[in-house]
Tab-separated table of C-alpha atoms in Angstrom:
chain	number	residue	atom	x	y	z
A	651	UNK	CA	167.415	4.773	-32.597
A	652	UNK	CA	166.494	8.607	-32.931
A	653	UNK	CA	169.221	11.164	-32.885
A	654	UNK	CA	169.181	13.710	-30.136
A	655	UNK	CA	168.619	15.930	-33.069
A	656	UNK	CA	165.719	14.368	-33.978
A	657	UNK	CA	164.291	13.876	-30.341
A	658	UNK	CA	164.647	17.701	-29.955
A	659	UNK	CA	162.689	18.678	-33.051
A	660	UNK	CA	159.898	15.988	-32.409
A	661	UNK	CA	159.902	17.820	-28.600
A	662	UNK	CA	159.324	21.267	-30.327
A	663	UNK	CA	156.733	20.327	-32.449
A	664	UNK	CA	154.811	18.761	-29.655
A	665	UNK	CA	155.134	21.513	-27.659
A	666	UNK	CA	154.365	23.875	-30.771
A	667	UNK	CA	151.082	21.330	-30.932
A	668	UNK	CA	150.105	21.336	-27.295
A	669	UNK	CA	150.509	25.429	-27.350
A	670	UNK	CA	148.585	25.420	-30.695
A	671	UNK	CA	145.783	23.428	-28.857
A	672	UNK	CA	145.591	25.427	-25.919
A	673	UNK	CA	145.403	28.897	-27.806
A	674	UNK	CA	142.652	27.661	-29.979
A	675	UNK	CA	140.522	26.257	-26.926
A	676	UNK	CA	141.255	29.555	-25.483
A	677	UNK	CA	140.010	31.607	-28.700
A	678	UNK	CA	137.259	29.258	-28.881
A	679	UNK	CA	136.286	29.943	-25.111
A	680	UNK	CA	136.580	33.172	-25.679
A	681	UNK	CA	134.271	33.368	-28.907
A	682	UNK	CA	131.904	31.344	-26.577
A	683	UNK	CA	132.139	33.759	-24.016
A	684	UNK	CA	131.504	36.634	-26.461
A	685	UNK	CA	128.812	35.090	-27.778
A	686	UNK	CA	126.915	34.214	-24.671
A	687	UNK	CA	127.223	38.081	-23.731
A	688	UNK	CA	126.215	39.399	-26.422
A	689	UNK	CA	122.952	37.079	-25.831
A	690	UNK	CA	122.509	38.066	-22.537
A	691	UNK	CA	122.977	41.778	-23.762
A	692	UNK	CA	119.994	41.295	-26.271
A	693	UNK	CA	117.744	40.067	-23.268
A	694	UNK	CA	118.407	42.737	-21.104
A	695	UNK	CA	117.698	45.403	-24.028
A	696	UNK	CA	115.039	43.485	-24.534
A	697	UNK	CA	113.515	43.625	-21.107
A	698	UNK	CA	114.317	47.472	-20.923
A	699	UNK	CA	112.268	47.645	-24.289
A	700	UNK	CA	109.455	45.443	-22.529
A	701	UNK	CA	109.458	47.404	-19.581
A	702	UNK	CA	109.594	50.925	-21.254
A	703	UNK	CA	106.401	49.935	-23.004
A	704	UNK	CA	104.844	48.536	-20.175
A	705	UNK	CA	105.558	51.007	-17.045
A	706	UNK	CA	102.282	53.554	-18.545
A	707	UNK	CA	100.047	50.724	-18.142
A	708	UNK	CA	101.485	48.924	-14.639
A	709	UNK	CA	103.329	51.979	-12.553
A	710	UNK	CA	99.621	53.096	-11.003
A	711	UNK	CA	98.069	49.621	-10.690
A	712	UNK	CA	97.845	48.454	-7.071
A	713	UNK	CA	98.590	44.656	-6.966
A	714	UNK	CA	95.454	43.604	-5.156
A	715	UNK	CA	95.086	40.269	-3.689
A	716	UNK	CA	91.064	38.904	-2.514
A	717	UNK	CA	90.266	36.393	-0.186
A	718	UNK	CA	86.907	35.259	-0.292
A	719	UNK	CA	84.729	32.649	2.393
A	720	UNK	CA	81.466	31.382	2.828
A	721	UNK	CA	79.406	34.755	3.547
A	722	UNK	CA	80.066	36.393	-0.280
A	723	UNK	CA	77.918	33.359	-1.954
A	724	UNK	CA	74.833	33.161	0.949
A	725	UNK	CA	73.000	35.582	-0.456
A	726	UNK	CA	73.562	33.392	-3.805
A	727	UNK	CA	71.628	30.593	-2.193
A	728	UNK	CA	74.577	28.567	-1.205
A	729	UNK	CA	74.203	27.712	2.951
A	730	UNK	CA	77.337	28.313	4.882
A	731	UNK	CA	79.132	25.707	7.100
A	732	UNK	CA	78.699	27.716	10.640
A	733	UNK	CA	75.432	29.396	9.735
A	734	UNK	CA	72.561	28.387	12.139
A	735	UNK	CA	71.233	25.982	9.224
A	736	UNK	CA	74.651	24.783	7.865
A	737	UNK	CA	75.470	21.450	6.375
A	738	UNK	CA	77.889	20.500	9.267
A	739	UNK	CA	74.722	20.673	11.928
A	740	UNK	CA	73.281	17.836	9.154
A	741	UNK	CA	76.789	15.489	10.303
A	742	UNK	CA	79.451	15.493	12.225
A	743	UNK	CA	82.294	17.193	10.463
A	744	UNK	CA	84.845	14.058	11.058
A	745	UNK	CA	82.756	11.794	9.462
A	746	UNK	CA	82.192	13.731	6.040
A	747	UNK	CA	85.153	16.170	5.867
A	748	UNK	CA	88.357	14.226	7.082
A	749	UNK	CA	90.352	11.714	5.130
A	750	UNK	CA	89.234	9.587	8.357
A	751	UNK	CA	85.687	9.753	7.439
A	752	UNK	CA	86.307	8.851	3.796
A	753	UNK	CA	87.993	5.753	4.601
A	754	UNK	CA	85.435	4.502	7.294
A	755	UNK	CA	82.342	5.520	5.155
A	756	UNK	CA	82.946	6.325	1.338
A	757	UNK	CA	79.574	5.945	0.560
A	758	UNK	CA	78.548	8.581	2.915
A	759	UNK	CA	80.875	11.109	2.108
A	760	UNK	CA	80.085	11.053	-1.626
A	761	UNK	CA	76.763	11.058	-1.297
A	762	UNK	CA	76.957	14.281	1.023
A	763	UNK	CA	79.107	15.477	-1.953
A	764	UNK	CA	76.862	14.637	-4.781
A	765	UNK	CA	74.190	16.683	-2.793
A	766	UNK	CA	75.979	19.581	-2.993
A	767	UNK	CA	77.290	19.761	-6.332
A	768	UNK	CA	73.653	19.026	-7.749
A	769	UNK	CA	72.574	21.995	-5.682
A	770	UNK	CA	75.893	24.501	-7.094
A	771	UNK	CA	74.071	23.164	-10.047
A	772	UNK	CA	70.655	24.521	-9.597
A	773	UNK	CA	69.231	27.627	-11.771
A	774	UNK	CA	68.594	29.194	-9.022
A	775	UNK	CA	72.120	29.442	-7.853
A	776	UNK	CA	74.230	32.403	-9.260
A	777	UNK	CA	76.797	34.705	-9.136
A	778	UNK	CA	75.257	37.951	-6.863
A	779	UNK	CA	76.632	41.755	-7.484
A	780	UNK	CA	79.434	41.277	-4.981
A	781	UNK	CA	80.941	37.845	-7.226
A	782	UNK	CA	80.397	40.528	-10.345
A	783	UNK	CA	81.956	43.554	-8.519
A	784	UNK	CA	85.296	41.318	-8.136
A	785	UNK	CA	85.194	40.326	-12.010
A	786	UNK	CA	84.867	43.991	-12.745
A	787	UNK	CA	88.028	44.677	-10.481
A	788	UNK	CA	90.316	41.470	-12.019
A	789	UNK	CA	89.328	43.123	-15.874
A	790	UNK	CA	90.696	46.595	-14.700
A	791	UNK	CA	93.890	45.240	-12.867
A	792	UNK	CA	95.154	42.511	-14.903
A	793	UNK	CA	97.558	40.496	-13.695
A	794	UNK	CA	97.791	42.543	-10.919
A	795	UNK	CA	94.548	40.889	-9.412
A	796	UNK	CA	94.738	37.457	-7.595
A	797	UNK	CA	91.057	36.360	-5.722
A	798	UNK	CA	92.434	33.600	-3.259
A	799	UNK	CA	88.818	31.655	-2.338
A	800	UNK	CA	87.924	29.143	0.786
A	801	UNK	CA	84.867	28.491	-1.530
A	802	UNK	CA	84.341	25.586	-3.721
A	803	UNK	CA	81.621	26.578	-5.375
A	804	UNK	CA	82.162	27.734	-9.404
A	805	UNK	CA	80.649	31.434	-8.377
A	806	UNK	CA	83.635	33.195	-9.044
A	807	UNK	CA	84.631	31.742	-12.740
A	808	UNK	CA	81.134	31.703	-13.405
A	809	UNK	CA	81.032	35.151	-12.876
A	810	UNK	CA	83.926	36.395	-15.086
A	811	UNK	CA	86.875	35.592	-12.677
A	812	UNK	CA	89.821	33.973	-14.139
A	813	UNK	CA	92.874	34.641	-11.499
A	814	UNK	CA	91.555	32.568	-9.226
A	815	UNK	CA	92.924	30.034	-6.627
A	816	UNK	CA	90.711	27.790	-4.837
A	817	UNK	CA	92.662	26.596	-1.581
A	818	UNK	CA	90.082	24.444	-0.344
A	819	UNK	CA	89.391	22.836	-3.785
A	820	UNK	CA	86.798	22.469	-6.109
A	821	UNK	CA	83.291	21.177	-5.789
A	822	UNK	CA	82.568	20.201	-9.425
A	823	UNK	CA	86.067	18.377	-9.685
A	824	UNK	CA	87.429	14.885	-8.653
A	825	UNK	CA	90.792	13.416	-8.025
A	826	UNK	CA	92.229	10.011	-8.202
A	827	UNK	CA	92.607	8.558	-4.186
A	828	UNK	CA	96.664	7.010	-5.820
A	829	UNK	CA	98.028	9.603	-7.940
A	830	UNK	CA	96.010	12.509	-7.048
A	831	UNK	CA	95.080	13.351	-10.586
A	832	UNK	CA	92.129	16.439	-10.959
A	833	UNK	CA	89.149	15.460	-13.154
A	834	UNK	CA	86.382	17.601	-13.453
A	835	UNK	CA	83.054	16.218	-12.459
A	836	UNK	CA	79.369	17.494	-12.871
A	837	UNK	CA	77.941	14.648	-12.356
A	838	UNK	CA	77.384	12.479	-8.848
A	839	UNK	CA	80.139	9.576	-7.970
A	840	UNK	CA	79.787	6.142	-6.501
A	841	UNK	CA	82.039	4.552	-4.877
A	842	UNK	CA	82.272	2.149	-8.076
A	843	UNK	CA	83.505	4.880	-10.250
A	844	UNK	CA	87.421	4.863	-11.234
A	845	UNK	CA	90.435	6.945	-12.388
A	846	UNK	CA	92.230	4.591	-15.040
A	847	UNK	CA	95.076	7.296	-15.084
A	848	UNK	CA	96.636	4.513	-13.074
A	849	UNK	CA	97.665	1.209	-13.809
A	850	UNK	CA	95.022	-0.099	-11.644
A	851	UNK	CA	91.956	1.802	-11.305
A	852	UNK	CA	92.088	3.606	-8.428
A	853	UNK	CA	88.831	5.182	-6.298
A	854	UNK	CA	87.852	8.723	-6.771
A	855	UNK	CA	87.421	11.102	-4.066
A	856	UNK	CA	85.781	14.552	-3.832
A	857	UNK	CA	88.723	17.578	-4.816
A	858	UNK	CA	87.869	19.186	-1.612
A	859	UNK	CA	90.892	19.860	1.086
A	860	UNK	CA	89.621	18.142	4.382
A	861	UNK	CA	90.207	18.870	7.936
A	862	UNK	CA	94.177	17.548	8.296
A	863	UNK	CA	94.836	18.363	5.047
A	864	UNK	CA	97.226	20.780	3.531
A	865	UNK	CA	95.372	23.627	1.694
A	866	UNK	CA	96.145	24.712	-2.049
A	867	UNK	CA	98.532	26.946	-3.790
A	868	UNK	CA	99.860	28.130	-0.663
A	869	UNK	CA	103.085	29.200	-2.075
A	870	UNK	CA	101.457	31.140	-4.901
A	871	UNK	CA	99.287	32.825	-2.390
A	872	UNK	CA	102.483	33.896	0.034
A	873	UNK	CA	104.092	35.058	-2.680
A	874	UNK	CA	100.993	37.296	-3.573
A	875	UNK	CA	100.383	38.365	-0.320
A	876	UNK	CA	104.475	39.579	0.016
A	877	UNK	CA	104.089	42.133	-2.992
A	878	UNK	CA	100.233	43.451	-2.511
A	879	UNK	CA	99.288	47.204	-2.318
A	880	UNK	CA	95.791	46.164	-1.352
A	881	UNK	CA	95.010	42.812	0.807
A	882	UNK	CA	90.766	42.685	1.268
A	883	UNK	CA	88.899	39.634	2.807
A	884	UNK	CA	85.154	39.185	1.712
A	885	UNK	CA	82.632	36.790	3.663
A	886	UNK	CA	85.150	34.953	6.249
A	887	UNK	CA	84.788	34.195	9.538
A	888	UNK	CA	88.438	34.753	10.441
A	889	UNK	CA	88.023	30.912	12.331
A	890	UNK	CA	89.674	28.659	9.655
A	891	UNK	CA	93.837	29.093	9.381
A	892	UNK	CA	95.938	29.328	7.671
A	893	UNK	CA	93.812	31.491	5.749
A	894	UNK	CA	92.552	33.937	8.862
A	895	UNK	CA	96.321	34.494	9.201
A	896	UNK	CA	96.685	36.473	5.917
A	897	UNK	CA	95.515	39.420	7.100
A	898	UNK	CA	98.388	39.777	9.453
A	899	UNK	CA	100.798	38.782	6.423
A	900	UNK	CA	99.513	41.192	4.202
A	901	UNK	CA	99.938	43.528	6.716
A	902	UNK	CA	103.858	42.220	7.851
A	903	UNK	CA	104.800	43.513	3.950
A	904	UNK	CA	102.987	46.575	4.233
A	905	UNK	CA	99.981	46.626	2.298
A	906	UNK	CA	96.394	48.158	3.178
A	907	UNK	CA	94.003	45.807	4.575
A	908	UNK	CA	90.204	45.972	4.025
A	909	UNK	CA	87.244	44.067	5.969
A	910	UNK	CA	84.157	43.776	3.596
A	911	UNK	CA	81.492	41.057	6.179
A	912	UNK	CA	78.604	41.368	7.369
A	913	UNK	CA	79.987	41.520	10.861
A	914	UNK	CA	83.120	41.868	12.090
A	915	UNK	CA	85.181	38.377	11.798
A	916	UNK	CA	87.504	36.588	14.587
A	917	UNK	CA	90.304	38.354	12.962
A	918	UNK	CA	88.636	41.739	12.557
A	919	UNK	CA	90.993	43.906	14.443
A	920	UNK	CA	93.772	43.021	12.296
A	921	UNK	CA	91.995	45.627	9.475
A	922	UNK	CA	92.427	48.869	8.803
A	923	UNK	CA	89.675	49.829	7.138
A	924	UNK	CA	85.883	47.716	7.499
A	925	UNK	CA	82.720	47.670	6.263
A	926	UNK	CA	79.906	45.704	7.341
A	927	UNK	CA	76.555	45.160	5.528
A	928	UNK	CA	74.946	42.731	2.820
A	929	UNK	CA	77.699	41.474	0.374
A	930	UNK	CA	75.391	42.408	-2.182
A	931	UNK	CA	76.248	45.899	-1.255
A	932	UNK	CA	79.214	46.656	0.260
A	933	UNK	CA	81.546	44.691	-2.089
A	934	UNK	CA	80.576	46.528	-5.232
A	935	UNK	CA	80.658	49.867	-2.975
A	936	UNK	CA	84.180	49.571	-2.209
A	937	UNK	CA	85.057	48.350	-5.474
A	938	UNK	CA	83.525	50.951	-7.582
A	939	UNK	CA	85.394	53.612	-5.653
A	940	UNK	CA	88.624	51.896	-5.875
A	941	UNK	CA	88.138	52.073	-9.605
A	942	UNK	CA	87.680	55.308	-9.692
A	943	UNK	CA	90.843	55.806	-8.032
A	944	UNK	CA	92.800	53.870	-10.026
């Protein structure tokens, strides 16, 4: 049996051990601490330094967002959906442009599909002065520049556009019906043809947003449309939301808002500033004096 002199020493040196324990997790927190701070204090200095170097080029640059519809790529041979001699008039839009259609009648929306893309495909078809004038503009801004499109033709990229989001999808891609996997596509498609991303091959279907369907990169675009100096809408009809609502976003944050059509759109008294003509010609007007002013 332990003395009580014993039993008090054994109590001190577990106390002495517990205390020991506790100030070392408490130097050790506190080394932790220091350290993460002094990380932290590295990033910020070296944001400041990133910043410093960057405000000459950025401070003056407007952040310019684009939205682009049908009317900028009719004069590059491409027919419009509410033009006198559009597609739609050729079927009824529910049958080839809803997920409805698609599942009564594959076979007819893909080939309605195919004969498109082979067209987007033609020599004939390219990007006109307007597609170039907006290439021009994304080179001078940077990532300042975002061209938000209802089109899904490849006008834009082939033209020199890279920021580009295409809300309404792509013509010369596909996407897998199950796991909605993007594939581009030049070619036509059957309604033999299968993704294999899956574990059972799956149908493909055009990578085109149909009536019912949500549209693209919608967050990326609200975001854009929050911060822009400069909001300017080429070639729409102002019909089709939620896209002929941006105008009245843009303006909601505070930024300019341009009309470049060839008449005014549904939505054209939202605008500050229009211009109406060819957009062959007004769209590398406007754009030429805005880089001058920049």
């Amino acid at each position: 049996m332990a003395m009580p002199e014993e039993c008090a020493a054994l109590r001190s040196f577990t106390l002495l051990t517990n205390k020991g324990a506790i100030m070392l997790s408490r130097r050790q927190h506190r080394l932790s601490r220091f350290r993460r701070n002094k990380r932290r204090l590295r990033e910020r200095l070296r944001q400041r330094i990133f910043f410093r170097d960057r405000v000459p080029e950025t401070l003056d640059k407007p952040r310019v967002v684009v939205l682009t519809g049908a009317g900028i790529s009719a004069e590059s041979g491409i027919r419009t959906f509410r033009a006198a001699d559009g597609l739609w008039e050729e079927h009824r839009v529910e049958d080839v442009a809803t997920p409805e259609g698609f599942a009564r009648d594959p076979a007819l929306v893909q080939a309605f599909y195919n004969a498109r893309r082979r067209q987007l495909q033609q020599p004939e078809i390219a990007p006109n002065p307007a597609h170039q004038a907006l290439a021009r503009l994304e080179a001078a801004l940077g990532d300042h520049f975002l061209l938000v499109t209802q089109n899904i033709d490849n006008l834009h990229e082939r033209a020199g556009n890279q920021r580009i989001i295409h809300m309404h999808g792509e013509l010369l891609k596909v996407r897998c019906s199950w796991s909605g996997q993007v594939l581009e596509w030049t070619g036509d498609v059957t309604t033999d043809d299968r993704c294999h991303c899956c574990q059972f091959p799956a149908p493909l279907r055009p990578h085109v947003v149909w009536f019912g369907e949500m549209p693209l990169g919608m967050d990326d675009i609200y975001g854009a449309l929050a911060t822009a100096d400069i909001f300017i809408a080429i070639g729409t009809s102002g019909h089709v939301y939620p896209a002929a609502g941006f105008v009245h976003e843009a303006r909601l944050h505070g930024a300019h808002t341009v009309e470049l059509n060839l008449e005014p759109s549904q939505v054209g008294s939202e605008f500050e500033e229009k211009h109406y003509g060819l957009a062959s010609d007004v769209v590398p007007a406007f754009i030429d004096k805005l880089l001058q002013e920049l």
